JSON list of C-alpha atoms in Angstrom, two decimals:
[
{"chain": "D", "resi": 222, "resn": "UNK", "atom": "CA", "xyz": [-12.99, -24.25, -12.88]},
{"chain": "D", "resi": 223, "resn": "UNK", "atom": "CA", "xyz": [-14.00, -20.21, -13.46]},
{"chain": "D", "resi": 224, "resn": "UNK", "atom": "CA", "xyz": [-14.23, -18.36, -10.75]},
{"chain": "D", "resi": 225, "resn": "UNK", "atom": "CA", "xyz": [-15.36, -14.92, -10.69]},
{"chain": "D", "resi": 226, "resn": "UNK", "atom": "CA", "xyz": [-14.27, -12.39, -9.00]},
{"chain": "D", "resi": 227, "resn": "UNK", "atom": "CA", "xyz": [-14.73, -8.22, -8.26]},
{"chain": "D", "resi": 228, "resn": "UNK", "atom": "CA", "xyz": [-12.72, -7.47, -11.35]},
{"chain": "D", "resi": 229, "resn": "UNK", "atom": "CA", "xyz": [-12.05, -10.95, -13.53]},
{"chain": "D", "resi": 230, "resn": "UNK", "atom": "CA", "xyz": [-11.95, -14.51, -13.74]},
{"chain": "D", "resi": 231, "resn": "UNK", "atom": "CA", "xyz": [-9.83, -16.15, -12.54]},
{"chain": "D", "resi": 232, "resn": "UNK", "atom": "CA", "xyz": [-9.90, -20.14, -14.27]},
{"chain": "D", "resi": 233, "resn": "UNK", "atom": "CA", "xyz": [-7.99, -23.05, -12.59]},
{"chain": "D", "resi": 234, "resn": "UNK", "atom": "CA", "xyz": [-6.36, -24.54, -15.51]},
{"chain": "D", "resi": 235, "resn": "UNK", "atom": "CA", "xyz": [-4.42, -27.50, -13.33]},
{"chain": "D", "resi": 236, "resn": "UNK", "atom": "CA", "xyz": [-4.52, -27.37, -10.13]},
{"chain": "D", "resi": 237, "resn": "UNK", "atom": "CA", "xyz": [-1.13, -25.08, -9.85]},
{"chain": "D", "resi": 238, "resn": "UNK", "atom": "CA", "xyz": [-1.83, -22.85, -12.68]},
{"chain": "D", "resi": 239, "resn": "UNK", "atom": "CA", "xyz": [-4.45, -20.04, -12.40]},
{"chain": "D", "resi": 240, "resn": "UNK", "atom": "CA", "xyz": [-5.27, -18.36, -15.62]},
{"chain": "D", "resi": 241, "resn": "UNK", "atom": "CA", "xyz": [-6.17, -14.63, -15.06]},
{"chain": "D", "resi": 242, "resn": "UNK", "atom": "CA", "xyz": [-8.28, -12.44, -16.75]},
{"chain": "D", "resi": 243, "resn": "UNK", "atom": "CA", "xyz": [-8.83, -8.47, -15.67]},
{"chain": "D", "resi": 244, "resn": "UNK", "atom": "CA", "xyz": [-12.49, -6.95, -17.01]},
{"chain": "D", "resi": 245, "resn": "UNK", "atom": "CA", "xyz": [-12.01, -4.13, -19.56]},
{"chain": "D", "resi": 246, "resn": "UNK", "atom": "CA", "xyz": [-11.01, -0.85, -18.60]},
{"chain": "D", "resi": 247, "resn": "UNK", "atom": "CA", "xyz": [-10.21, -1.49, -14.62]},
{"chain": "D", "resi": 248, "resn": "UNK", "atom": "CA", "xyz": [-7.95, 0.17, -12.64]},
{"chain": "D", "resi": 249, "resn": "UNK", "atom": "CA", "xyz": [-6.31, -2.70, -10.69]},
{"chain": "D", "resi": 250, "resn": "UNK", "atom": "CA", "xyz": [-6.05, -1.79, -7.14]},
{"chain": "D", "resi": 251, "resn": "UNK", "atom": "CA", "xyz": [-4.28, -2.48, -3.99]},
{"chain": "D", "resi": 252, "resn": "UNK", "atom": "CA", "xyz": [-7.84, -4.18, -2.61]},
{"chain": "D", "resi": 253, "resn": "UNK", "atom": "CA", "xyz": [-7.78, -5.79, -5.97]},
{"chain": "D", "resi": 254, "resn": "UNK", "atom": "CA", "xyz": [-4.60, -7.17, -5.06]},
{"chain": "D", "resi": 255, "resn": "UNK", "atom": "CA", "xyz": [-5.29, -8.33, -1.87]},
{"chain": "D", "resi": 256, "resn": "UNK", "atom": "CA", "xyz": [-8.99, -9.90, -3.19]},
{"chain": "D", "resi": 257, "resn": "UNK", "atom": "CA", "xyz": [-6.11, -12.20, -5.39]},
{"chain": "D", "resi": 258, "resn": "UNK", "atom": "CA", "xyz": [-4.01, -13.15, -2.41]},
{"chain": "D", "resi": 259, "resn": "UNK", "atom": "CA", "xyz": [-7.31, -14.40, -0.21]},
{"chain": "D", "resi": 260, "resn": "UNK", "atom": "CA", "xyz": [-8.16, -16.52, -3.37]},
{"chain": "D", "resi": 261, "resn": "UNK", "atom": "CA", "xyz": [-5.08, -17.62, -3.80]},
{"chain": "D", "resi": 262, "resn": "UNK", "atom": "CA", "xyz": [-5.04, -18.86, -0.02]},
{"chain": "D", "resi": 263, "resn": "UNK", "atom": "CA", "xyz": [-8.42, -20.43, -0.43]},
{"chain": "D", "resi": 264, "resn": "UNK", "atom": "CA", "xyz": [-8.26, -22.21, -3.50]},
{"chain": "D", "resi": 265, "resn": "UNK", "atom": "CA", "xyz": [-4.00, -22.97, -4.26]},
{"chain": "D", "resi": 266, "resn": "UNK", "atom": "CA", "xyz": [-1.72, -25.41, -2.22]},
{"chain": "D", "resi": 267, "resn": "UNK", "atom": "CA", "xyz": [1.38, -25.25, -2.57]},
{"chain": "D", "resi": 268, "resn": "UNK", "atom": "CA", "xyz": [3.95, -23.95, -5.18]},
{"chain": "D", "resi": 269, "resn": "UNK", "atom": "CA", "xyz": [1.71, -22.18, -8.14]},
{"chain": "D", "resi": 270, "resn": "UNK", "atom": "CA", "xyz": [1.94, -20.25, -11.64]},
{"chain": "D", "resi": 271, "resn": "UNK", "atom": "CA", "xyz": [-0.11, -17.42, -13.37]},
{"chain": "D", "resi": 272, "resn": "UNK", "atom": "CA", "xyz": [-1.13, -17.70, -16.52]},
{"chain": "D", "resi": 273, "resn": "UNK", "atom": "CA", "xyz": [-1.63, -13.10, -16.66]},
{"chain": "D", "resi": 274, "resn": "UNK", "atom": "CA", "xyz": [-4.37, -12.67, -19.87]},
{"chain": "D", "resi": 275, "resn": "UNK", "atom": "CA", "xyz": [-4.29, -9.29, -21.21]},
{"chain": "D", "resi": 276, "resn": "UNK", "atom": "CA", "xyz": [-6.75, -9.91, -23.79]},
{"chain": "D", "resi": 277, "resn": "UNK", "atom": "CA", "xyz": [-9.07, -6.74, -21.96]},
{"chain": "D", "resi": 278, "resn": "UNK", "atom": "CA", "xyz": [-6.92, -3.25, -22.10]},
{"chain": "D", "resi": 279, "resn": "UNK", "atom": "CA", "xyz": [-6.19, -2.19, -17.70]},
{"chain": "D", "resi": 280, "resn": "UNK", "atom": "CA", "xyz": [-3.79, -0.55, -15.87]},
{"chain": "D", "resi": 281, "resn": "UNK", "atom": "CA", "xyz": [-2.29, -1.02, -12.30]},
{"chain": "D", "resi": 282, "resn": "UNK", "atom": "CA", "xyz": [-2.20, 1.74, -9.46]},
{"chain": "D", "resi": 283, "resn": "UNK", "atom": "CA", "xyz": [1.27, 2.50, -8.53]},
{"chain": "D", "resi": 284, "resn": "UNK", "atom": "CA", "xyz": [0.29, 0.43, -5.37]},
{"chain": "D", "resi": 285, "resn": "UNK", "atom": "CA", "xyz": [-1.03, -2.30, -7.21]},
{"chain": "D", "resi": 286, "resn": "UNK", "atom": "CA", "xyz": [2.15, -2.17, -8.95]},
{"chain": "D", "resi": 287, "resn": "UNK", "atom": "CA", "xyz": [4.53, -2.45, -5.91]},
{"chain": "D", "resi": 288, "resn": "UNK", "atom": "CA", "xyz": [2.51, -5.31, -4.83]},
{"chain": "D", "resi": 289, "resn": "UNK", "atom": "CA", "xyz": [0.84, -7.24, -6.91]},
{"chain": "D", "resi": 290, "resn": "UNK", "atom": "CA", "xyz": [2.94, -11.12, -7.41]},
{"chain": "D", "resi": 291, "resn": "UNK", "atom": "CA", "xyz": [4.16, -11.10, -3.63]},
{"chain": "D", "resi": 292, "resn": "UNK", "atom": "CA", "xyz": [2.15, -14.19, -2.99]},
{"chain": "D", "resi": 293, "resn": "UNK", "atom": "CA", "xyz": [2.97, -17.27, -1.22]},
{"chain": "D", "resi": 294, "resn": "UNK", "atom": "CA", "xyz": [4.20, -19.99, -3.19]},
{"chain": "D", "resi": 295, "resn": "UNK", "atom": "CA", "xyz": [4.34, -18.02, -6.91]},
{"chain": "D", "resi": 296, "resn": "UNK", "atom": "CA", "xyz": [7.14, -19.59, -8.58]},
{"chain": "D", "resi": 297, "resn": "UNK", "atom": "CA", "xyz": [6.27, -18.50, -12.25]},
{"chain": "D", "resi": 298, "resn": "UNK", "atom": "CA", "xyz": [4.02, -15.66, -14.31]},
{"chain": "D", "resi": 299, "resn": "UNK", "atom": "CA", "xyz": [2.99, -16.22, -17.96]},
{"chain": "D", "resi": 300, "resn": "UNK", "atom": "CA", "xyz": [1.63, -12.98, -19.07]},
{"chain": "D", "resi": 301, "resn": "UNK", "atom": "CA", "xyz": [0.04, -13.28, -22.31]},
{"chain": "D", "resi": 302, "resn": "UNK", "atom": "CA", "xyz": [-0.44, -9.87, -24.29]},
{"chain": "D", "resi": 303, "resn": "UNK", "atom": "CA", "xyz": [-2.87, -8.95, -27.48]},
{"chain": "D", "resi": 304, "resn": "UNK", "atom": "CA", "xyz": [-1.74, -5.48, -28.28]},
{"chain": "D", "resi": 305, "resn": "UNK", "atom": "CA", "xyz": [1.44, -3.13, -28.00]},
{"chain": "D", "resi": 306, "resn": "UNK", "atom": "CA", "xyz": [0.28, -0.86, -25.11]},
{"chain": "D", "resi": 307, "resn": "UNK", "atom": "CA", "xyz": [-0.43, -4.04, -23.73]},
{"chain": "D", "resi": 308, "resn": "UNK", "atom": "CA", "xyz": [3.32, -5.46, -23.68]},
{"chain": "D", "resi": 309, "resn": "UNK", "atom": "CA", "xyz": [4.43, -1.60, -23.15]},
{"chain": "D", "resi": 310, "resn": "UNK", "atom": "CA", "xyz": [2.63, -2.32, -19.84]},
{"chain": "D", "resi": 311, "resn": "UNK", "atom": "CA", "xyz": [3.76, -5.66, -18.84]},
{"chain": "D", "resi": 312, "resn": "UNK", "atom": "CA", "xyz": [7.33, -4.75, -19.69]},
{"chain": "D", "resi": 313, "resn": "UNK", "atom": "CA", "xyz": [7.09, -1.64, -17.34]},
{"chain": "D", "resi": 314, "resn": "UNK", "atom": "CA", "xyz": [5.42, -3.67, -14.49]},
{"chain": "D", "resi": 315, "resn": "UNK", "atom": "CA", "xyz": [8.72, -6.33, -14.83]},
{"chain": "D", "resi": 316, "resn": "UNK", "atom": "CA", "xyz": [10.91, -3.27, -14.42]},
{"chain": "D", "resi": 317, "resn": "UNK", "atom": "CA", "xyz": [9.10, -1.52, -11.36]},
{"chain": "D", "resi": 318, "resn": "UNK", "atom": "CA", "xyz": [9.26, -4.70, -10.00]},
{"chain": "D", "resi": 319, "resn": "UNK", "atom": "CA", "xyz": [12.76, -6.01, -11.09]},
{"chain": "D", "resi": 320, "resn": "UNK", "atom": "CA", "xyz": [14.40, -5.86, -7.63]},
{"chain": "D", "resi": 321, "resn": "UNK", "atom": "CA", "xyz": [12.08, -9.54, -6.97]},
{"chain": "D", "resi": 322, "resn": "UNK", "atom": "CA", "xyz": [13.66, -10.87, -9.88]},
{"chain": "D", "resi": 323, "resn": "UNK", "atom": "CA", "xyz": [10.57, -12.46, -11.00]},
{"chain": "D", "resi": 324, "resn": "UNK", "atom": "CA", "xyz": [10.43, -15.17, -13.06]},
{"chain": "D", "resi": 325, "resn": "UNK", "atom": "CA", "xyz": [8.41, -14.49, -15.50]},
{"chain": "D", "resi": 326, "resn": "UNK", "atom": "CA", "xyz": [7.59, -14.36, -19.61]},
{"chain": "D", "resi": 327, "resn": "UNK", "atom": "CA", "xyz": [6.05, -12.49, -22.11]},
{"chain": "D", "resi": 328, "resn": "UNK", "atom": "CA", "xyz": [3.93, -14.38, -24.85]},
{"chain": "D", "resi": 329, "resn": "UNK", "atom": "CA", "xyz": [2.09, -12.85, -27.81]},
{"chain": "D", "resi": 330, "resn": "UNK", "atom": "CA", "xyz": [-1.69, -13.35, -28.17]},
{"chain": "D", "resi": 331, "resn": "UNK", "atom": "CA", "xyz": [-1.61, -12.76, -31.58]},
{"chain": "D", "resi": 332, "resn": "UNK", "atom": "CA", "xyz": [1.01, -15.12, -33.00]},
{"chain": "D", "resi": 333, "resn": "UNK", "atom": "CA", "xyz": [-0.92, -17.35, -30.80]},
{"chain": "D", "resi": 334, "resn": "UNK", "atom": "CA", "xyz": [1.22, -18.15, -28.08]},
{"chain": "D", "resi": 335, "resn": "UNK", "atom": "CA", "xyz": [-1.39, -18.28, -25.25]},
{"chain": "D", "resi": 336, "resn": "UNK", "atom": "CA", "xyz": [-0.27, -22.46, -25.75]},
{"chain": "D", "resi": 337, "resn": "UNK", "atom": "CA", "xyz": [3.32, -21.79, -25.14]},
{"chain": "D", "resi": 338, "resn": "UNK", "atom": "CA", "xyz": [2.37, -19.84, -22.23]},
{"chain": "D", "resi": 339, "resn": "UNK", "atom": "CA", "xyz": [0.71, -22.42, -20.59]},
{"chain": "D", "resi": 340, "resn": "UNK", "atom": "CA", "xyz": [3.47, -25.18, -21.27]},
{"chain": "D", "resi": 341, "resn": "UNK", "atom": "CA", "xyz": [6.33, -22.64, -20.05]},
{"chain": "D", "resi": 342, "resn": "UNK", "atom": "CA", "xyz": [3.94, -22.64, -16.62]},
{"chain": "D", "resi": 343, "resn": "UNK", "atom": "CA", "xyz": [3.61, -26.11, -16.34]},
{"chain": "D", "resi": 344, "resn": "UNK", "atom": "CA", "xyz": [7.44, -26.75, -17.47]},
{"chain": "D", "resi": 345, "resn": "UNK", "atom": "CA", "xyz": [8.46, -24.04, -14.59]},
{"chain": "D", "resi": 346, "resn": "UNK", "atom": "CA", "xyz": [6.60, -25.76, -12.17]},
{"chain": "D", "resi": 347, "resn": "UNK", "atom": "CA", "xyz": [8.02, -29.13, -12.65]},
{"chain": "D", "resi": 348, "resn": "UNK", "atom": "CA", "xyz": [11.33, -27.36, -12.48]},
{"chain": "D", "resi": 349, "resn": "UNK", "atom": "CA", "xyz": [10.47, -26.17, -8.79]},
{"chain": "D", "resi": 350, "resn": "UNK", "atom": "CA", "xyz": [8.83, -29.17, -7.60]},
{"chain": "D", "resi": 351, "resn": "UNK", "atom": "CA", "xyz": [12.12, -31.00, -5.55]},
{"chain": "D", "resi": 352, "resn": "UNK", "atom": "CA", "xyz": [12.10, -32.41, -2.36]},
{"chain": "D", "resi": 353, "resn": "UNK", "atom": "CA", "xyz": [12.94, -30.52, 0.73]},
{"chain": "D", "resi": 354, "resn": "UNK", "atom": "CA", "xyz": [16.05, -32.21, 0.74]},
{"chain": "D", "resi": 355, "resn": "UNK", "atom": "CA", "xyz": [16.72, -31.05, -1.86]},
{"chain": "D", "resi": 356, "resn": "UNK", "atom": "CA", "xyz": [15.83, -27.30, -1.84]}
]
């Protein structure tokens, strides 16, 4: 299910994987951010991945930056990328944000890896998904 919202789609691909999609040209926020976390709340239950597509050319604010991934429950990030300045980007978000030790991935659009991305996600997930006991 698409869902739109100030700035992108975001597309429920399972029901623990969110595929994410920023409009052309935008700025990505701290607001931005926070919009994300409220539908996150409303809408994810649970332990959840992000499938990030980069196939639209943004940037993040250096807020946006120090924030955005903090959410409850994000186990995994997929980010999917169509164009050099586009990984350039990605790779310098993972290092500004290297101290959370994110686990996360880098796929290539164009070798068509959006696929791969998705079944790294769901393969994550599974990996996360113990009992309390455990944990």
């Amino acid at each position: 299910m698409k869902h739109r919202l100030s700035f992108g789609y975001f597309t429920l691909l399972a029901e623990n994987i969110v595929e994410v999609t920023i409009d052309e040209g935008i700025e990505l926020s701290l607001e931005m951010v926070e919009e994300c976390d409220v539908f996150f709340k409303a809408h994810i239950f649970g332990s959840f991945g992000m499938l990030i597509n980069r196939i639209n050319d943004y940037t993040y604010s250096y807020e946006a930056q120090l924030s955005i991934g903090s959410y409850e429950g994000l186990k995994a990030i997929a980010f999917v990328y169509y164009s050099d300045r586009s990984k350039v980007i990605v790779e310098e978000l993972n290092l500004t944000r290297a101290y959370d030790k994110w686990n996360s991935c880098s796929f290539s659009g164009l070798e068509l890896e959006w696929q791969q991305a998705f079944q790294w996600l769901k393969h994550e997930l599974i990996g996360n998904e113990q009992p309390a006991s455990q944990a």
